[in-house]
Short mmCIF file of C-alpha atoms in Angstrom, two decimals:
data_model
loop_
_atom_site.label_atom_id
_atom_site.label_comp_id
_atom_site.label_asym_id
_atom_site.label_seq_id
_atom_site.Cartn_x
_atom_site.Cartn_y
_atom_site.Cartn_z
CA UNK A 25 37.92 -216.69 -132.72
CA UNK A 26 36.79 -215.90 -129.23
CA UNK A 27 38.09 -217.58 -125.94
CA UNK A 28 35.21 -217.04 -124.34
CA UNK A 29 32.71 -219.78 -124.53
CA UNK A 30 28.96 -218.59 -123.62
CA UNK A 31 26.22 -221.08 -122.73
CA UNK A 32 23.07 -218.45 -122.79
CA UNK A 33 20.98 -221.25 -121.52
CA UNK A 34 23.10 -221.50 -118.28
CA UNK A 35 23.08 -217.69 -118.00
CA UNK A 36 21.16 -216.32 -115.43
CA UNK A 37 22.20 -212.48 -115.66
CA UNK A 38 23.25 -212.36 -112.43
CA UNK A 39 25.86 -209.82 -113.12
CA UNK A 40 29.68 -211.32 -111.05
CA UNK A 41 31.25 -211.45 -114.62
CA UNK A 42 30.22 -208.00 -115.15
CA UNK A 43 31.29 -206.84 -111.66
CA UNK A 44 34.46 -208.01 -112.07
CA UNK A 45 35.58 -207.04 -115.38
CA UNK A 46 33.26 -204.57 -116.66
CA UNK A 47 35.80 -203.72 -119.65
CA UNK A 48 35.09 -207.28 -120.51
CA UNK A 49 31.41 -207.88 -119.92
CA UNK A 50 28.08 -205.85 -119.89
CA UNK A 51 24.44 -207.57 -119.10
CA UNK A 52 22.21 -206.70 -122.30
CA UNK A 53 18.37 -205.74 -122.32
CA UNK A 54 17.99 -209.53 -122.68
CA UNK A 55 19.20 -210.15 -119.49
CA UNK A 56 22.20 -212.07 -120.54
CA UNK A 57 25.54 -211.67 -120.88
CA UNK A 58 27.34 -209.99 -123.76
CA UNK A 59 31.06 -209.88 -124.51
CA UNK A 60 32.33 -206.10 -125.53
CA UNK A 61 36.22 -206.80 -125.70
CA UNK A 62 37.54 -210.36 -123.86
CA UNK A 63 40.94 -208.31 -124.63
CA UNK A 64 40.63 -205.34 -122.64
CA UNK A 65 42.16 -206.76 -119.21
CA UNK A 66 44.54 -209.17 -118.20
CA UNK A 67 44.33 -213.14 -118.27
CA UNK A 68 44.03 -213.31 -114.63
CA UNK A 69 41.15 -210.81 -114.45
CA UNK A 70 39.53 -212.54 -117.20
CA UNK A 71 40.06 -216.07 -115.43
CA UNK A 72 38.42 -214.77 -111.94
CA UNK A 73 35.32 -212.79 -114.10
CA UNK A 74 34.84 -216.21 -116.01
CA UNK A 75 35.19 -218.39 -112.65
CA UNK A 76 32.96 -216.00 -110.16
CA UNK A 77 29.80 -216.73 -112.84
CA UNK A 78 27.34 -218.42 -110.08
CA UNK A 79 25.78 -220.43 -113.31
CA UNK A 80 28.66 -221.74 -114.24
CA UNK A 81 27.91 -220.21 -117.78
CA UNK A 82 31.18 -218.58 -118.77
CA UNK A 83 34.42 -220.92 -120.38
CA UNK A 84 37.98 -219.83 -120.89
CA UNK A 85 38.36 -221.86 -123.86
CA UNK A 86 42.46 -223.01 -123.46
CA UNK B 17 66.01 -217.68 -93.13
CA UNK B 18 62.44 -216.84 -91.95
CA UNK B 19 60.77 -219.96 -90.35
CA UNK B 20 58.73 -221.92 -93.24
CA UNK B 21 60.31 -220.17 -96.10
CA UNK B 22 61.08 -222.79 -98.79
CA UNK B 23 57.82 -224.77 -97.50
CA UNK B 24 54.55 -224.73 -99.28
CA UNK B 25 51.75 -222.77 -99.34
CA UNK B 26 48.78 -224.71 -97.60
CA UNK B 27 45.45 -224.57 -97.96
CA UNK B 28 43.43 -225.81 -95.55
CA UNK B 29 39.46 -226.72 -97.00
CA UNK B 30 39.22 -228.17 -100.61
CA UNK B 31 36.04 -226.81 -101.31
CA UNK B 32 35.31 -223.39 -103.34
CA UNK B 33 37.14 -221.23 -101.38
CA UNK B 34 40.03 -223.32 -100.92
CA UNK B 35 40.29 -224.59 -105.13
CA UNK B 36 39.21 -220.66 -105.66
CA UNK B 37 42.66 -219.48 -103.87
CA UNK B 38 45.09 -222.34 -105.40
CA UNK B 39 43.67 -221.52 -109.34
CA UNK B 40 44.59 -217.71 -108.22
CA UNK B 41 47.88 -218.32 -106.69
CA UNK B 42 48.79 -219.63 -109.99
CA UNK B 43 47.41 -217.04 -112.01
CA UNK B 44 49.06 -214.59 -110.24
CA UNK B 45 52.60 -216.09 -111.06
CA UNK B 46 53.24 -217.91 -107.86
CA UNK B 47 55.19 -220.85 -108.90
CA UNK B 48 56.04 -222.74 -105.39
CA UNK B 49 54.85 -225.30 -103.84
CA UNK B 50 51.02 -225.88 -102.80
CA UNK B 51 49.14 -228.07 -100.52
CA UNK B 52 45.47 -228.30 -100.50
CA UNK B 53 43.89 -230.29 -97.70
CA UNK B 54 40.45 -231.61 -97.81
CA UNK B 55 38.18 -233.99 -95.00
CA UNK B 56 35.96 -234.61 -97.80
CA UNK B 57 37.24 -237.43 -100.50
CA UNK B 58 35.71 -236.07 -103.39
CA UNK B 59 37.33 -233.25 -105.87
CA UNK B 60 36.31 -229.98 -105.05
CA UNK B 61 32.63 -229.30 -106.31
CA UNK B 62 29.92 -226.88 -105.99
CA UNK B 63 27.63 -226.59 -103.06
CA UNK B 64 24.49 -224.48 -104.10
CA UNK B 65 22.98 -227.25 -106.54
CA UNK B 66 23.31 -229.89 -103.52
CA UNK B 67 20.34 -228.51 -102.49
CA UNK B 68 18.40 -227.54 -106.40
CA UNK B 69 19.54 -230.09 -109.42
CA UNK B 70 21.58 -232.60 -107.45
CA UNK B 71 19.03 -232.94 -104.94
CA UNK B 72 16.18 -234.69 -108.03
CA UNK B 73 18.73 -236.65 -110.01
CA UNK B 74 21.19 -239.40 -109.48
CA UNK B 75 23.76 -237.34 -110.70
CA UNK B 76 27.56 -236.79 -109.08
CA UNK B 77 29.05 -233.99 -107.93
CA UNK B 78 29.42 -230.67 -109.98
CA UNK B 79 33.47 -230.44 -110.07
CA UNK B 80 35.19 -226.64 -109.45
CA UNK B 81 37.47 -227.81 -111.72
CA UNK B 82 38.17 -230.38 -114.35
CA UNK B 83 40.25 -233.11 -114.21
CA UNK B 84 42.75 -232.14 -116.76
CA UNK B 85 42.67 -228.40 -115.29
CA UNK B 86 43.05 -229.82 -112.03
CA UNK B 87 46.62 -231.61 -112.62
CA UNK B 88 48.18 -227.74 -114.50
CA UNK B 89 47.72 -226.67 -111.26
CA UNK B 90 50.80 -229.14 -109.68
CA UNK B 91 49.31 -229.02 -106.39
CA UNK B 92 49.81 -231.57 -103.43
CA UNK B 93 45.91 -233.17 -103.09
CA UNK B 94 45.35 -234.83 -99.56
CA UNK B 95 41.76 -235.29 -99.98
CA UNK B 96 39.93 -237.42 -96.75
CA UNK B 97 42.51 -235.84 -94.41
CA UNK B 98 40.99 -233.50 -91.82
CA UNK B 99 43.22 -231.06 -89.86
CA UNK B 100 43.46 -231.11 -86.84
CA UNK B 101 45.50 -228.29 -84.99
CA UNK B 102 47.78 -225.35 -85.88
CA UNK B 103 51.47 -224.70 -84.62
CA UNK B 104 52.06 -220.71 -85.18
CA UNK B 105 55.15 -220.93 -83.83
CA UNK B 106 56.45 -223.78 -85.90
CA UNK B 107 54.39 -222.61 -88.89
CA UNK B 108 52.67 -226.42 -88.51
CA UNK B 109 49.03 -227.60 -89.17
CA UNK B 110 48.28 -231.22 -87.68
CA UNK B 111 46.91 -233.58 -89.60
CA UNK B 112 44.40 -236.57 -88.53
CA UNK B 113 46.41 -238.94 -90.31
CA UNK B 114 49.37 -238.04 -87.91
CA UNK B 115 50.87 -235.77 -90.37
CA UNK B 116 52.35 -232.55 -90.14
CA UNK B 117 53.16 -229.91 -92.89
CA UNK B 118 55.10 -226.51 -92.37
CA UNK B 119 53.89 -223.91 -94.38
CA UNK B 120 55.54 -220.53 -95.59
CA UNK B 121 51.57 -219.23 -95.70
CA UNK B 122 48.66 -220.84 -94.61
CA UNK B 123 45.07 -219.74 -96.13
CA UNK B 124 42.33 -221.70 -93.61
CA UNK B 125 39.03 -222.41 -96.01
CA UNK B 126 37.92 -225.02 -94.01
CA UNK B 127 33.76 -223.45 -94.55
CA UNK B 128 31.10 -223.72 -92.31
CA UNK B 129 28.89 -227.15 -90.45
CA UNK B 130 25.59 -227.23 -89.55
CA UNK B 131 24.26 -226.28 -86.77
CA UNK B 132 22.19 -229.22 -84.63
CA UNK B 133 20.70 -229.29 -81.22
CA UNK B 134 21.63 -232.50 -79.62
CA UNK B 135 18.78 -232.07 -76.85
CA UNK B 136 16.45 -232.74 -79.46
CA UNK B 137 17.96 -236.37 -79.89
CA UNK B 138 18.82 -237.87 -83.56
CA UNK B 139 17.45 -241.13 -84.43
CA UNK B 140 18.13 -242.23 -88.23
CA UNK B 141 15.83 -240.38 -90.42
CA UNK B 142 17.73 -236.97 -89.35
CA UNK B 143 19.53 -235.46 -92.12
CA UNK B 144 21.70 -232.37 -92.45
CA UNK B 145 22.94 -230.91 -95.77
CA UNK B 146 26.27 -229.76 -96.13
CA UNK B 147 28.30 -232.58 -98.21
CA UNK B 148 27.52 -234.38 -101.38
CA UNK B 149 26.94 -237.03 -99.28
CA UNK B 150 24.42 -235.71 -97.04
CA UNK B 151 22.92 -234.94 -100.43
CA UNK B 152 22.62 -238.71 -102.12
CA UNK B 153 21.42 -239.42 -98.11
CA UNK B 154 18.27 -236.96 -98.59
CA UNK B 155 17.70 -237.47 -102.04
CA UNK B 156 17.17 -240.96 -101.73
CA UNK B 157 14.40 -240.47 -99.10
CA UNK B 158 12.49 -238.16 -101.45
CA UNK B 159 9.88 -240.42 -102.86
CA UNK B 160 6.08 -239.33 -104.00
CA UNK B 161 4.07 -239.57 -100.62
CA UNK B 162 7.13 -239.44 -98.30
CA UNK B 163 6.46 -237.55 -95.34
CA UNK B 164 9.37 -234.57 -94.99
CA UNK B 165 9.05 -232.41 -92.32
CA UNK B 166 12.04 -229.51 -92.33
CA UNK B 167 13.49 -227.47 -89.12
CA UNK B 168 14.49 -224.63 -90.11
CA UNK B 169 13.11 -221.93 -93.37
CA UNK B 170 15.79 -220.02 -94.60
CA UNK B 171 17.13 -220.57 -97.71
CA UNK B 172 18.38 -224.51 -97.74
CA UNK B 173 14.94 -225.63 -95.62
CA UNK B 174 12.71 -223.59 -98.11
CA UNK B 175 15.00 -224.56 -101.54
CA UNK B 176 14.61 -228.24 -100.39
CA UNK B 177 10.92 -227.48 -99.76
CA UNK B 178 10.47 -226.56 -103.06
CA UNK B 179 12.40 -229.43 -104.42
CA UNK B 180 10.74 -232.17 -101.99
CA UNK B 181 7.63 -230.81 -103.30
CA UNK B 182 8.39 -231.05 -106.72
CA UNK B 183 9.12 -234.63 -106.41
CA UNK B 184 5.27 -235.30 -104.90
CA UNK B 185 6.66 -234.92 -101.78
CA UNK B 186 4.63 -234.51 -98.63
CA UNK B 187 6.24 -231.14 -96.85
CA UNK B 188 5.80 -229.62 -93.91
CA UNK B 189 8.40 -226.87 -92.47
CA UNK B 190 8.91 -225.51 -88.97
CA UNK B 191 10.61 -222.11 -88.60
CA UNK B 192 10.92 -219.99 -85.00
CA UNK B 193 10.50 -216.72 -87.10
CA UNK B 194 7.94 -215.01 -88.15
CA UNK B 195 8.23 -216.57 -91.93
CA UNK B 196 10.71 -218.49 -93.82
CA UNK B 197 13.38 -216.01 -95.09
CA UNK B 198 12.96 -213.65 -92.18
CA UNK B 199 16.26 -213.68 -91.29
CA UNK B 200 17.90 -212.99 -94.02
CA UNK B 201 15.19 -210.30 -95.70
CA UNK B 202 13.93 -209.04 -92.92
CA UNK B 203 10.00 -209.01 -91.77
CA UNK B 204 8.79 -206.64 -94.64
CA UNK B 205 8.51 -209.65 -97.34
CA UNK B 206 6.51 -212.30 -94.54
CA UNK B 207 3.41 -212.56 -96.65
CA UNK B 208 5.33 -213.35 -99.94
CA UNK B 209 7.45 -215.88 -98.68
CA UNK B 210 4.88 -217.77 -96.47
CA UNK B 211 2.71 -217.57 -99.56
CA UNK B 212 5.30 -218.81 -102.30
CA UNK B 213 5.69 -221.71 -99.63
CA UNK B 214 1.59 -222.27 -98.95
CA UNK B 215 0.86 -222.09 -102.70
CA UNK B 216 3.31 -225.16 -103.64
CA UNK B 217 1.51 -227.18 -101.21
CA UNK B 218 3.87 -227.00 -97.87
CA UNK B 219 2.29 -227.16 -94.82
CA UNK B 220 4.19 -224.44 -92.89
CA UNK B 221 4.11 -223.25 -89.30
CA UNK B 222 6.13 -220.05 -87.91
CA UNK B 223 7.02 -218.86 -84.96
CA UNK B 224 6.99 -222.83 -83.04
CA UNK B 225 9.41 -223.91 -81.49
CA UNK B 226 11.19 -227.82 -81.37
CA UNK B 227 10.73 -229.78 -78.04
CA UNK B 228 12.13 -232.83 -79.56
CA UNK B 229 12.97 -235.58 -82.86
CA UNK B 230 10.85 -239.01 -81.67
CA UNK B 231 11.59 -241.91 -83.02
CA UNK B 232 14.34 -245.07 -81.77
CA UNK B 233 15.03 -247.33 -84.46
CA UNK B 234 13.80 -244.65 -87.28
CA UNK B 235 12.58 -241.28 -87.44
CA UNK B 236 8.61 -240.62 -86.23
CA UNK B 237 8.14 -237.08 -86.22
CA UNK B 238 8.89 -233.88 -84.79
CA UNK B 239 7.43 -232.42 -80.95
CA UNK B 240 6.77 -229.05 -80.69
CA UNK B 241 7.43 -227.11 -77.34
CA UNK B 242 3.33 -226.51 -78.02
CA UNK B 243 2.63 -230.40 -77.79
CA UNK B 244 2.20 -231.11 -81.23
CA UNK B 245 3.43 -233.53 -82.93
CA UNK B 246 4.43 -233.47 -86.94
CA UNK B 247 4.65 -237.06 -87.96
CA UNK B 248 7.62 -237.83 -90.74
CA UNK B 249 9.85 -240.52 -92.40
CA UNK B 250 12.80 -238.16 -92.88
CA UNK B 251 13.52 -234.82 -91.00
CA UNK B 252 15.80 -232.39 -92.63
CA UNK B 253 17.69 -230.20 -89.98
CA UNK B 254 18.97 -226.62 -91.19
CA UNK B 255 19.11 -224.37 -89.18
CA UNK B 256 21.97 -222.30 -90.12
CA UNK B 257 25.52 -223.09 -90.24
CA UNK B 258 28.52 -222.34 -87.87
CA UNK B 259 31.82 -221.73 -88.76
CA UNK B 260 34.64 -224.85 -89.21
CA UNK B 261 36.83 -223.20 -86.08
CA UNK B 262 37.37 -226.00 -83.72
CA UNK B 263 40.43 -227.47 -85.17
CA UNK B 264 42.05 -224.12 -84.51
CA UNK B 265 40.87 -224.30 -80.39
CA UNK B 266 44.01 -223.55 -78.59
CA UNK B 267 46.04 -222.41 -81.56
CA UNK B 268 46.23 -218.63 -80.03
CA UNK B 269 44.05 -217.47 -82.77
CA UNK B 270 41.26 -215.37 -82.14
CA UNK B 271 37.95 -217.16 -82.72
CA UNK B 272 34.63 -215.15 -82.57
CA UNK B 273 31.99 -216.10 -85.06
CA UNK B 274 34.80 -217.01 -87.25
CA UNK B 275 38.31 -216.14 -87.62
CA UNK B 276 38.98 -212.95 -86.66
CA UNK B 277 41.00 -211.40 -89.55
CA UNK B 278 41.95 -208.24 -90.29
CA UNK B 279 40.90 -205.60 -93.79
CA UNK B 280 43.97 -207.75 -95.14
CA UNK B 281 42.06 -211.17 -94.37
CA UNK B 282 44.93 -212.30 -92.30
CA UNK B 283 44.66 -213.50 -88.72
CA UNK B 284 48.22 -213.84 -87.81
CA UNK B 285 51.42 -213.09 -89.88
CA UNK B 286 51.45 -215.61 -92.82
CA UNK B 287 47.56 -216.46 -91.86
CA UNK B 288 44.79 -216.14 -93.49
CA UNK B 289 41.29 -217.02 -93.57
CA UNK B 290 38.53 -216.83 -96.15
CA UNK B 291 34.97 -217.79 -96.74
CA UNK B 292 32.82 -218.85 -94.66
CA UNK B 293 35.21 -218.88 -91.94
CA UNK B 294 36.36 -215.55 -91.93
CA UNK B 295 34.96 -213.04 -89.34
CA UNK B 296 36.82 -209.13 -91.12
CA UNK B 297 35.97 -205.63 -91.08
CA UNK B 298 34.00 -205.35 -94.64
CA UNK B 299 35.50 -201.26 -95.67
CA UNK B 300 32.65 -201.15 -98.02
CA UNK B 301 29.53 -201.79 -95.49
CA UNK B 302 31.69 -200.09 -92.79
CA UNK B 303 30.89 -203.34 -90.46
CA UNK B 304 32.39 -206.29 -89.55
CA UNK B 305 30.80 -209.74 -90.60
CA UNK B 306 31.20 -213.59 -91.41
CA UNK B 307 29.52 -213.72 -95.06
CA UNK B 308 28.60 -217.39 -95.96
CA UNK B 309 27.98 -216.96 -99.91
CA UNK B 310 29.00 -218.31 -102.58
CA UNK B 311 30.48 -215.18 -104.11
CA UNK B 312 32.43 -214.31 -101.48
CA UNK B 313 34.24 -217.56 -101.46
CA UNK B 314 35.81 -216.78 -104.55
CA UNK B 315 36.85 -212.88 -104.02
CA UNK B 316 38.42 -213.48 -101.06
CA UNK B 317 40.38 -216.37 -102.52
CA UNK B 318 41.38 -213.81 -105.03
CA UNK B 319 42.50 -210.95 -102.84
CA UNK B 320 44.47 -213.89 -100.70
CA UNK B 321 46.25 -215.10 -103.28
CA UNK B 322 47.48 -211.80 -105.00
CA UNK B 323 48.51 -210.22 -101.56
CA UNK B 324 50.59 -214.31 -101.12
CA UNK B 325 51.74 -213.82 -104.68
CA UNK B 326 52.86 -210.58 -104.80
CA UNK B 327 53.49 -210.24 -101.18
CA UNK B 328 51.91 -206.63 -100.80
CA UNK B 329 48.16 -206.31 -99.77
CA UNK B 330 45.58 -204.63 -101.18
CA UNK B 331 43.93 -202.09 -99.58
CA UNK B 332 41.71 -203.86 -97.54
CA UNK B 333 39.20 -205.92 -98.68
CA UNK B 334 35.87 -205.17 -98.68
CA UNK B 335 32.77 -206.10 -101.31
CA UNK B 336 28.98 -205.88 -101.44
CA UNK B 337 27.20 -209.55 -100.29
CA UNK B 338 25.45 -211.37 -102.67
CA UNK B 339 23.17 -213.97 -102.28
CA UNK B 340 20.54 -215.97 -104.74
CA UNK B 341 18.14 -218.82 -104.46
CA UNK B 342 15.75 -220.93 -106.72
CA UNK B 343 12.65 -221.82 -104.88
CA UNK B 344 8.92 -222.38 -105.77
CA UNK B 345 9.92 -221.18 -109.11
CA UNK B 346 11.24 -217.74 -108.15
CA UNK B 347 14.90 -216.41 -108.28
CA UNK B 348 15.70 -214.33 -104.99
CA UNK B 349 18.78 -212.30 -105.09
CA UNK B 350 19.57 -210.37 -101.80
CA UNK B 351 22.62 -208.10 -101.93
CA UNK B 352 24.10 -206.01 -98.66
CA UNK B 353 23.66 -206.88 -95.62
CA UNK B 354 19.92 -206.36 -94.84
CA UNK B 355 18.75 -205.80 -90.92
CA UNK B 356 15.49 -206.10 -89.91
CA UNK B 357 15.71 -201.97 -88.56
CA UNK B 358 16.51 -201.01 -91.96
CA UNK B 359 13.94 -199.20 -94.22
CA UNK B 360 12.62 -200.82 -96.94
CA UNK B 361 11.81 -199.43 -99.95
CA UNK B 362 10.15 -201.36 -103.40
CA UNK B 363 11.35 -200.13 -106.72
CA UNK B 364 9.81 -201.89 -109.58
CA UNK B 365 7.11 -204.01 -109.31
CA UNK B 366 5.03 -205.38 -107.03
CA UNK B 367 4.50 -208.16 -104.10
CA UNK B 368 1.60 -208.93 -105.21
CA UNK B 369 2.99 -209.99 -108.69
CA UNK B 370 5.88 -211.67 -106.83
CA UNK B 371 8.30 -209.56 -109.41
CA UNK B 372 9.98 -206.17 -107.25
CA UNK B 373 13.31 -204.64 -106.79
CA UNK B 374 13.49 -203.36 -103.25
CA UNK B 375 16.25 -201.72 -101.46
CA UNK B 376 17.04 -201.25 -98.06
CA UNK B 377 17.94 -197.80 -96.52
CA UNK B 378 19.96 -197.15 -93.33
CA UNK B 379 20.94 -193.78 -91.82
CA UNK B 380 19.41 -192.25 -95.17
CA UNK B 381 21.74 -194.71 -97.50
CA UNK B 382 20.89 -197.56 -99.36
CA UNK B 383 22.35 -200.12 -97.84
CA UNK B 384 21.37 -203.07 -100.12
CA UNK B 385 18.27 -204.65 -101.68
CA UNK B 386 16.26 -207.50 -103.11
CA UNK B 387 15.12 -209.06 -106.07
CA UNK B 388 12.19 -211.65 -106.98
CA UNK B 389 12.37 -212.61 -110.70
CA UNK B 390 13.74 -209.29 -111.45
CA UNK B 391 18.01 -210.08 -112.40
CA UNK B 392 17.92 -207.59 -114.88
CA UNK B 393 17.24 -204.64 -112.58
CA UNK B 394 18.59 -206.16 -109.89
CA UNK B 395 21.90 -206.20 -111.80
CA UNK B 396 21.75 -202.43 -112.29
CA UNK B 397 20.82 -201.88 -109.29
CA UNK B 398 23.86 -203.93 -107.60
CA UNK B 399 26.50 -202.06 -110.15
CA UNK B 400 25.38 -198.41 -108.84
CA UNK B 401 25.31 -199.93 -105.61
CA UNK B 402 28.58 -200.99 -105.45
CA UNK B 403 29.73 -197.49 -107.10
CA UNK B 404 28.19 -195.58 -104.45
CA UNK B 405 29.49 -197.37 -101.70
CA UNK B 406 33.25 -197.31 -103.11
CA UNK B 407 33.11 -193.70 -103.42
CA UNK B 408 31.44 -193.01 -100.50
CA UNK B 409 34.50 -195.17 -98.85
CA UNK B 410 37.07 -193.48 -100.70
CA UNK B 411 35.68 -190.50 -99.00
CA UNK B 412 36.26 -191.49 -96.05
CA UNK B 413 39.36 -192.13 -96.55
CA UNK B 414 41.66 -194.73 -95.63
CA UNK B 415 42.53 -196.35 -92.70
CA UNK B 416 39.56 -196.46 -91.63
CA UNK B 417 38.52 -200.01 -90.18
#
């Protein structure tokens, strides 16, 4: 079960998530955001990619 | 014992940058004590929809953080307290309710005012918009047939030109440049912005200048140097923003369009500054600047808090601006730090579509770019962007400031 709670409509592709974890998150063809492995860094890096989203789209679900 | 050791950390400025540092301190392992100060009484919330959703509804703030998030953090919350003066010596920031707090580190976020030319006089009917409250001010003067004229088109006076607009607003917008945006894009995109602005109905003039704000018991219009004379029930003054500094007037730091910090973000041992008040040496644009976005609120919060937590610093901090507005129905993302010398170059699209990726070039290099309804390349773009740059600083090598 993932931690990471998405709201596509919120999404705006703007990218910060991306920028700051990119092991984490990738923009897809859609424009929106796609989780490849929430795993793949550490819980702070994962809090400041989720928090840095300018659409307030992203959710560490706790 | 080394003065302040024991004491908190404080953070002065409860708004994103300040919140932004506190949730990192934590989530970097540092366990101690934390004080967050705040002149505003409400929670720490969002600025950018103050001007876009909050600005047609009734709604309340957008909150950083939740409630129940809010209290994990075991902070010390003096919210409606505005500092007042800083003791380096003692390691002491003055409070306006006649407090003082030592503090082992101090992180200043106290963000940026608006700028206002008292000459021009300010009857009621002037509004500003910074707070949430300046918000629910404006908002509430925003009625079908209301008469808004707006000082000022960069990106607040043309987002709440758009909004007033879309509430059946009459709008009319004064700007000293050559068309709204200028400033920040530069002259090459004059036509699409003064368009996008003409098109929704706005009844814009460039390059005037303001003689005066008329009015005694309420607002009557606006005087141009020129002689003419904009009748309105509300004015809306935003004209940029200057940096929250003068609590920190005699304090021996060095103020210059901001704090003066160093590629470490500190100003003084065990002081730091960050967002929209912090004047450092960006290593990745190779200049130094005061950057009053969003984003950059939160990733110098970040690089703050590890070098507090861990109590090494990082390198130097340095990142590629990023900036976006909703207006007239377009998205605008600027990245980099555009001047109006630099060459600019479109990508994809088209003006004429009002959908391009542009960059700007400098010495040869890209330097940064633009995007109007385009995120998706714009996205790309930014990521090679920001590649480029860190290699080409790595180059360089270090030390460099």
């Amino acid at each position: 079960m993932s931690r990471i709670r998405i709201d596509l409509e919120k999404c705006q592709g703007y990218g910060n998530c991306v920028m700051a974890a990119p092991e984490v998150f990738d923009i897809s063809d859609h424009g929106k955001v796609v989780v490849l492995d929430e795993n793949a860094v550490d819980d702070a890096t994962l809090r400041l990619a989720i928090r840095e989203c300018p659409a307030h789209a992203l959710e560490l679900l706790e | 014992m080394t003065r302040g050791a024991g004491s908190p950390v404080v953070v002065v400025g409860a708004s994103l940058a300040g919140i932004r540092v506190v949730q990192s301190l934590r989530d970097h392992g540092y366990a101690g004590p934390i004080v967050l100060v705040g002149a505003e009484s409400e929670l720490p919330y969002d600025r950018p929809p103050l001007s876009k959703a909050l600005m047609r509804s009734d709604a309340g703030p957008e909150y950083l953080v939740r409630e129940d998030a809010l209290a994990k953090l075991d902070i010390d919350l003096l919210l409606g307290v505005r500092a007042t003066g800083l003791d380096l010596a003692l390691k002491q920031v003055a409070l306006d309710n006649g407090g003082r707090i030592t503090y082992s580190s101090l992180v200043i976020a106290t963000g940026s005012v608006p700028c206002s030319i008292p000459e021009w006089g300010s009857p009621p009917g002037v509004h500003y918009l910074r707070t949430f409250e300046d918000c629910v001010d404006l908002r509430g003067e925003l009625t079908p047939g209301a008469r808004l004229v707006i000082i000022g088109a960069g990106f607040i006076g043309a987002e709440i030109a758009s909004t007033a607009r879309g509430l059946g607003v009459e709008v009319t917008v004064l700007d000293n440049t050559r068309a709204p945006l200028t400033r920040a894009i530069g002259p090459f995109f004059a036509e699409t912005t003064e368009a996008i602005h003409r098109d929704a109905g706005v009844d814009l003039y460039n390059e005037v200048s303001v003689a005066g704000i008329e009015g005694e018991d309420r607002v009557r219009g606006v005087r141009l140097v020129d002689g003419r004379f904009m009748p309105a029930d509300a004015v809306l003054v935003c004209i940029g923003a200057r940096p929250a500094v003068d609590w920190l007037h005699g304090s021996g730091l060095s103020l210059d369009d901001g704090v003066v910090c160093d590629a470490d973000l500190s100003a003084a041992p065990d002081v730091y500054a960050i967002g929209d008040v912090c004047n450092y040496p960006n290593s990745l644009l190779g200049e130094r600047m005061r950057v009053e976005h969003w984003s950059n609120a939160g990733e110098q919060a970040t690089y703050v808090a590890k070098s507090i937590a861990s109590g090494a610093t990082g390198g130097g901090f340095g990142s590629l601006p990023f900036v976006w507005s909703e207006q007239f129905g377009y998205k605008i993302e600027v990245v980099g730090r555009p001047r109006h010398s630099d060459t600019v170059r479109l990508i994809e699209g088209s003006l004429q579509e009002r959908r391009f990726l542009a960059v700007y070039e400098r010495d040869g290099r890209e330097v940064g770019a633009i995007a109007f309804n385009a995120a998706s390349s714009m996205f790309r773009l930014r990521r090679r962007l920001l590649a480029e740059l860190t290699a080409a600083h790595s180059l360089e090598g270090t030390g460099k400031k």
